[in-house]
Amino acid sequence: MPLTVAVQMDPLESINIAGDSTFALMLSAQARGHQLFHYTADALNYADGRVWAKAHPVTVERNAAQHFAFGDPVNLDLGDEADVVLMRQDPPFDLGYITATHLLERIAHKTLVVNDPASVRNAPEKVFVLDFAQFMPPTLVTRSLEEAKAFLHEHGEIVVKPIHGNGGKAVFKVDHAGTNLSALIEVFNMTWREPHMLQAFLPGVASGDKRIVLVDGEVAGAINRIPGEGEFRSNLAVGGSAAKTELTAKEREICAALGPELKKRGLLFVGIDVIGGEWLTEINVTSPTGIVAIERLDGIDVAAMIWDAIEAKVSAHA
């Protein structure tokens, strides 16, 4: 059954089609005969119980010179005229992001929103993961320099990162001397009002940071992200490279623990990050990536798995 799919994402002209997971999802949807519309989050509107967006009908193709074509914009009623909304804009997870989830939550009883907007709002990547602290490295959430110094003294080397950051941005390693820790906490406190996340540094990151993708609570595939030369961060967005991998027994245990909760919350497309085969660091629910690299390395069509799950959910509620 053809579906009307509204994709809430960043401007299409700004994406890198070679590795963009949202673009891969759009290609897969189009191949199945679904009608695609594109809009950015700032195009959302609400009045009289309705949520709509100024959206463009769009076709996509894997052509670097011209990867999309827009039709004339329309006011698309997301509750009555769309079957599916893909909420895929990149963080920052700020008040704008949160407000978008509040608006989309108002049509979620009629239109399938992926991922569920209330669950996205309540499960930011570095906060939701605290529910599974038994799998995490030693972790501190704080704005206090005194607490940060004590944490460094206890663990020798640590990583400091913004609690609502993404893509490996503004992630710092602090060695045992802690020479710049005071200045770093000062800058973080000036830049962000919320507390920050500190974790014991895991030397195993040199061998990679595994991205495992789960679809409706089940493992779909994984890649190992290797840091670039002179880097400890392995995110592809900051120069990491993707390599083929297999899951360890501990990673399968982590996925088995997470899966039922993800499914219950309507978090259909999720990417988790695991270091050293055993340490869970993030649960990415806002706009997870990695499916293009998984297909390239393992031949697993994760986009098709996602659409199979979406189509099943839409049919079940028809």
XYZ file of C-alpha atoms in Angstrom:
318
model
C 0.000 0.000 0.000
C 1.558 3.331 -1.031
C 2.074 5.673 1.911
C 2.345 9.443 2.178
C 5.621 10.076 4.001
C 6.584 13.495 5.396
C 10.305 13.801 6.142
C 11.227 16.415 8.737
C 14.944 16.949 8.280
C 17.687 19.426 7.504
C 17.812 21.171 4.103
C 18.314 18.540 1.408
C 20.985 20.579 -0.362
C 23.195 20.364 2.745
C 23.422 16.574 3.101
C 26.180 14.206 1.997
C 24.263 11.605 0.009
C 27.170 9.144 0.121
C 26.564 8.374 3.788
C 23.325 10.050 4.855
C 20.903 7.609 6.500
C 17.829 9.794 5.941
C 18.575 9.990 2.221
C 18.910 6.184 2.137
C 15.512 5.887 3.833
C 13.997 8.261 1.277
C 15.422 6.275 -1.638
C 14.061 3.060 -0.157
C 10.610 4.575 0.432
C 10.475 5.942 -3.106
C 11.416 2.543 -4.541
C 8.406 1.073 -2.737
C 6.060 3.587 -4.336
C 5.596 5.844 -1.312
C 5.004 9.586 -1.878
C 7.663 11.742 -0.225
C 7.341 15.268 1.159
C 10.201 17.276 2.654
C 10.081 20.072 5.213
C 12.341 21.543 7.879
C 11.326 21.698 11.548
C 10.836 25.465 11.461
C 8.014 24.951 8.935
C 5.743 23.302 11.533
C 2.481 25.083 12.368
C -0.369 24.477 14.809
C -3.937 25.844 14.995
C -7.308 24.474 16.099
C -5.931 21.020 16.827
C -4.221 20.702 13.452
C -0.487 20.420 12.789
C 0.716 21.191 9.296
C 3.894 22.103 7.476
C 4.740 23.962 4.298
C 6.198 20.913 2.541
C 7.563 20.133 -0.906
C 6.722 16.959 -2.783
C 10.151 15.535 -3.533
C 11.843 12.879 -5.623
C 15.378 11.706 -4.887
C 18.132 9.931 -6.791
C 21.689 8.892 -6.017
C 23.220 11.546 -8.254
C 25.739 13.905 -6.654
C 25.048 16.588 -9.258
C 21.267 16.676 -8.672
C 20.107 14.408 -5.852
C 16.599 15.808 -5.372
C 13.831 17.639 -7.185
C 11.061 19.600 -5.472
C 7.496 20.062 -6.601
C 5.410 23.096 -5.704
C 5.025 23.515 -1.918
C 1.753 22.613 -0.231
C 0.335 22.998 3.272
C 0.498 19.337 4.283
C -1.768 18.382 7.205
C 0.431 15.928 9.090
C -2.477 14.407 10.972
C -4.957 13.892 8.133
C -2.837 13.777 4.960
C 0.334 11.937 6.043
C 0.620 8.269 6.983
C 4.163 8.567 8.352
C 6.368 11.388 9.630
C 10.088 10.711 9.794
C 11.526 13.061 12.433
C 15.109 13.134 11.183
C 16.548 16.601 11.721
C 19.985 16.602 13.324
C 20.454 17.865 16.882
C 21.282 20.116 18.796
C 18.667 18.774 21.147
C 17.507 22.206 22.246
C 14.179 23.900 22.968
C 13.454 24.060 19.250
C 13.885 20.295 19.002
C 11.768 19.734 22.099
C 9.006 22.005 20.799
C 8.899 20.036 17.536
C 8.314 16.847 19.534
C 5.451 18.521 21.409
C 3.796 19.529 18.135
C 4.244 16.125 16.496
C 2.966 14.396 19.620
C -0.418 15.998 18.875
C -0.827 13.965 15.673
C 0.855 10.742 16.831
C -2.534 9.098 17.529
C -3.366 9.416 13.800
C 0.008 9.401 12.039
C 2.967 7.144 12.781
C 5.881 9.360 13.854
C 9.306 7.678 13.720
C 10.743 7.833 16.262
C 7.856 8.419 18.684
C 8.114 12.138 19.560
C 7.322 11.832 23.275
C 9.913 9.078 23.622
C 12.508 11.093 21.720
C 11.894 14.018 24.049
C 12.226 11.809 27.115
C 15.260 9.837 25.905
C 18.118 12.180 24.914
C 21.104 10.045 23.958
C 23.351 10.723 26.941
C 20.514 10.752 29.497
C 18.436 7.725 28.448
C 21.602 5.623 28.581
C 21.769 6.215 32.349
C 18.858 3.770 32.658
C 21.382 1.079 31.692
C 24.220 2.194 33.950
C 25.260 -1.419 34.568
C 26.716 -1.459 31.038
C 28.333 1.994 31.143
C 31.894 3.072 31.968
C 32.299 5.160 35.158
C 30.247 8.295 34.487
C 29.686 11.655 36.176
C 27.058 14.258 35.238
C 27.940 17.633 36.749
C 28.692 21.338 36.368
C 31.012 21.308 39.378
C 34.755 21.756 38.895
C 35.349 20.239 42.334
C 33.476 17.067 41.361
C 35.248 16.958 37.991
C 38.657 17.153 39.679
C 37.748 14.339 42.071
C 36.518 12.215 39.157
C 39.771 12.799 37.240
C 41.821 11.928 40.326
C 39.888 8.670 40.672
C 40.120 7.570 37.038
C 43.386 9.078 35.765
C 42.182 9.980 32.269
C 38.684 11.163 31.416
C 36.534 12.413 28.566
C 34.392 15.551 28.909
C 31.472 16.142 26.542
C 28.290 18.220 26.320
C 25.328 16.183 27.484
C 23.247 17.173 24.453
C 26.047 17.192 21.875
C 26.174 15.071 18.734
C 28.544 13.784 16.088
C 31.578 13.820 18.372
C 31.577 17.619 18.568
C 33.195 19.307 21.601
C 34.415 16.017 23.087
C 37.685 16.456 24.984
C 40.153 14.025 26.521
C 41.823 15.174 29.764
C 44.995 13.382 30.903
C 46.001 12.604 34.479
C 47.685 16.007 34.969
C 44.377 17.802 34.343
C 46.218 20.932 33.170
C 43.264 22.352 31.251
C 40.386 20.844 33.224
C 39.530 24.079 35.064
C 39.469 26.101 31.856
C 37.487 23.411 30.085
C 34.777 23.254 32.752
C 34.699 27.056 32.757
C 34.095 27.138 28.993
C 31.485 24.372 29.197
C 29.649 26.208 31.976
C 29.674 29.432 29.950
C 28.456 27.674 26.806
C 25.773 25.352 28.171
C 23.318 25.816 31.027
C 22.821 22.095 31.566
C 25.308 19.782 33.318
C 28.003 17.992 31.331
C 28.999 14.355 31.026
C 32.387 13.061 32.176
C 33.450 9.471 31.647
C 36.533 7.427 32.388
C 38.649 7.301 29.224
C 38.510 3.876 27.590
C 41.811 3.022 25.824
C 39.898 0.435 23.797
C 38.491 3.272 21.683
C 41.733 3.137 19.690
C 40.427 -0.150 18.248
C 37.084 1.411 17.430
C 33.715 2.539 18.725
C 30.996 0.181 17.522
C 27.701 1.565 16.176
C 24.970 -1.063 16.483
C 21.644 -0.350 14.778
C 18.443 -1.765 16.213
C 15.150 -1.800 14.298
C 12.041 -2.091 16.468
C 14.184 -3.506 19.266
C 16.058 -6.091 17.168
C 19.690 -5.962 16.020
C 19.864 -5.051 12.330
C 23.613 -4.627 11.843
C 26.766 -2.953 13.095
C 29.934 -1.184 12.023
C 33.155 -0.460 13.865
C 34.175 3.203 13.644
C 37.948 3.618 13.758
C 39.457 6.965 14.878
C 41.440 8.882 12.281
C 45.139 9.575 12.694
C 45.847 11.795 15.690
C 42.245 11.468 16.965
C 40.609 9.570 19.788
C 37.093 10.348 18.526
C 35.790 7.737 16.118
C 32.629 9.433 14.814
C 32.428 9.358 11.027
C 31.491 13.059 11.141
C 34.935 13.911 12.552
C 37.048 11.737 10.270
C 36.531 8.226 11.608
C 36.334 5.330 9.159
C 33.897 2.414 9.102
C 35.038 -1.209 9.247
C 33.256 -4.549 9.163
C 32.632 -6.105 12.580
C 30.891 -8.812 14.586
C 29.068 -8.468 17.888
C 30.612 -9.754 21.099
C 28.636 -11.774 23.625
C 28.515 -8.705 25.880
C 27.190 -6.521 23.070
C 24.434 -9.062 22.405
C 23.598 -8.983 26.105
C 23.350 -5.184 25.966
C 21.085 -5.303 22.910
C 18.861 -7.935 24.531
C 18.481 -5.703 27.589
C 17.684 -2.589 25.521
C 15.472 -4.133 22.847
C 12.188 -4.549 24.751
C 12.404 -1.019 26.195
C 13.086 0.512 22.765
C 10.135 -1.356 21.271
C 7.846 -0.343 24.139
C 8.764 3.328 23.706
C 8.187 3.369 19.946
C 11.883 3.946 19.244
C 11.928 2.104 15.950
C 15.313 3.212 14.548
C 18.048 3.420 17.169
C 21.843 3.412 17.065
C 23.803 2.496 20.181
C 27.522 3.070 20.727
C 29.720 0.483 22.436
C 33.460 0.717 23.125
C 35.790 -2.200 23.732
C 33.071 -4.747 23.066
C 31.466 -4.091 26.462
C 30.961 -0.414 27.394
C 27.708 1.268 26.368
C 28.205 5.028 25.970
C 25.159 6.367 24.080
C 21.688 5.403 22.858
C 21.004 7.534 19.770
C 17.295 8.089 19.114
C 17.030 11.571 17.568
C 18.569 11.014 14.130
C 20.742 7.877 14.226
C 23.066 7.061 11.352
C 25.157 4.159 10.085
C 22.827 2.251 7.779
C 24.651 3.179 4.571
C 27.972 1.865 5.901
C 26.301 -1.325 7.163
C 24.870 -2.031 3.726
C 28.203 -1.265 2.031
C 30.211 -3.516 4.341
C 27.748 -6.333 5.073
C 25.132 -6.141 2.326
C 22.356 -5.743 4.927
C 19.575 -3.465 3.666
C 18.686 -1.807 6.977
C 16.551 0.816 5.217
C 14.339 -1.982 3.895
C 14.097 -3.459 7.403
C 12.990 -0.084 8.740
C 10.327 0.298 6.070
C 9.112 -3.255 6.661
C 8.607 -2.349 10.325
C 6.943 0.986 9.487
C 4.573 -0.577 6.950
C 3.610 -3.303 9.421
C 2.777 -0.713 12.093
C 0.725 1.420 9.692
C -1.213 -1.642 8.475
C -1.867 -2.776 12.039
C -3.481 0.575 12.875
C -5.363 1.067 9.606
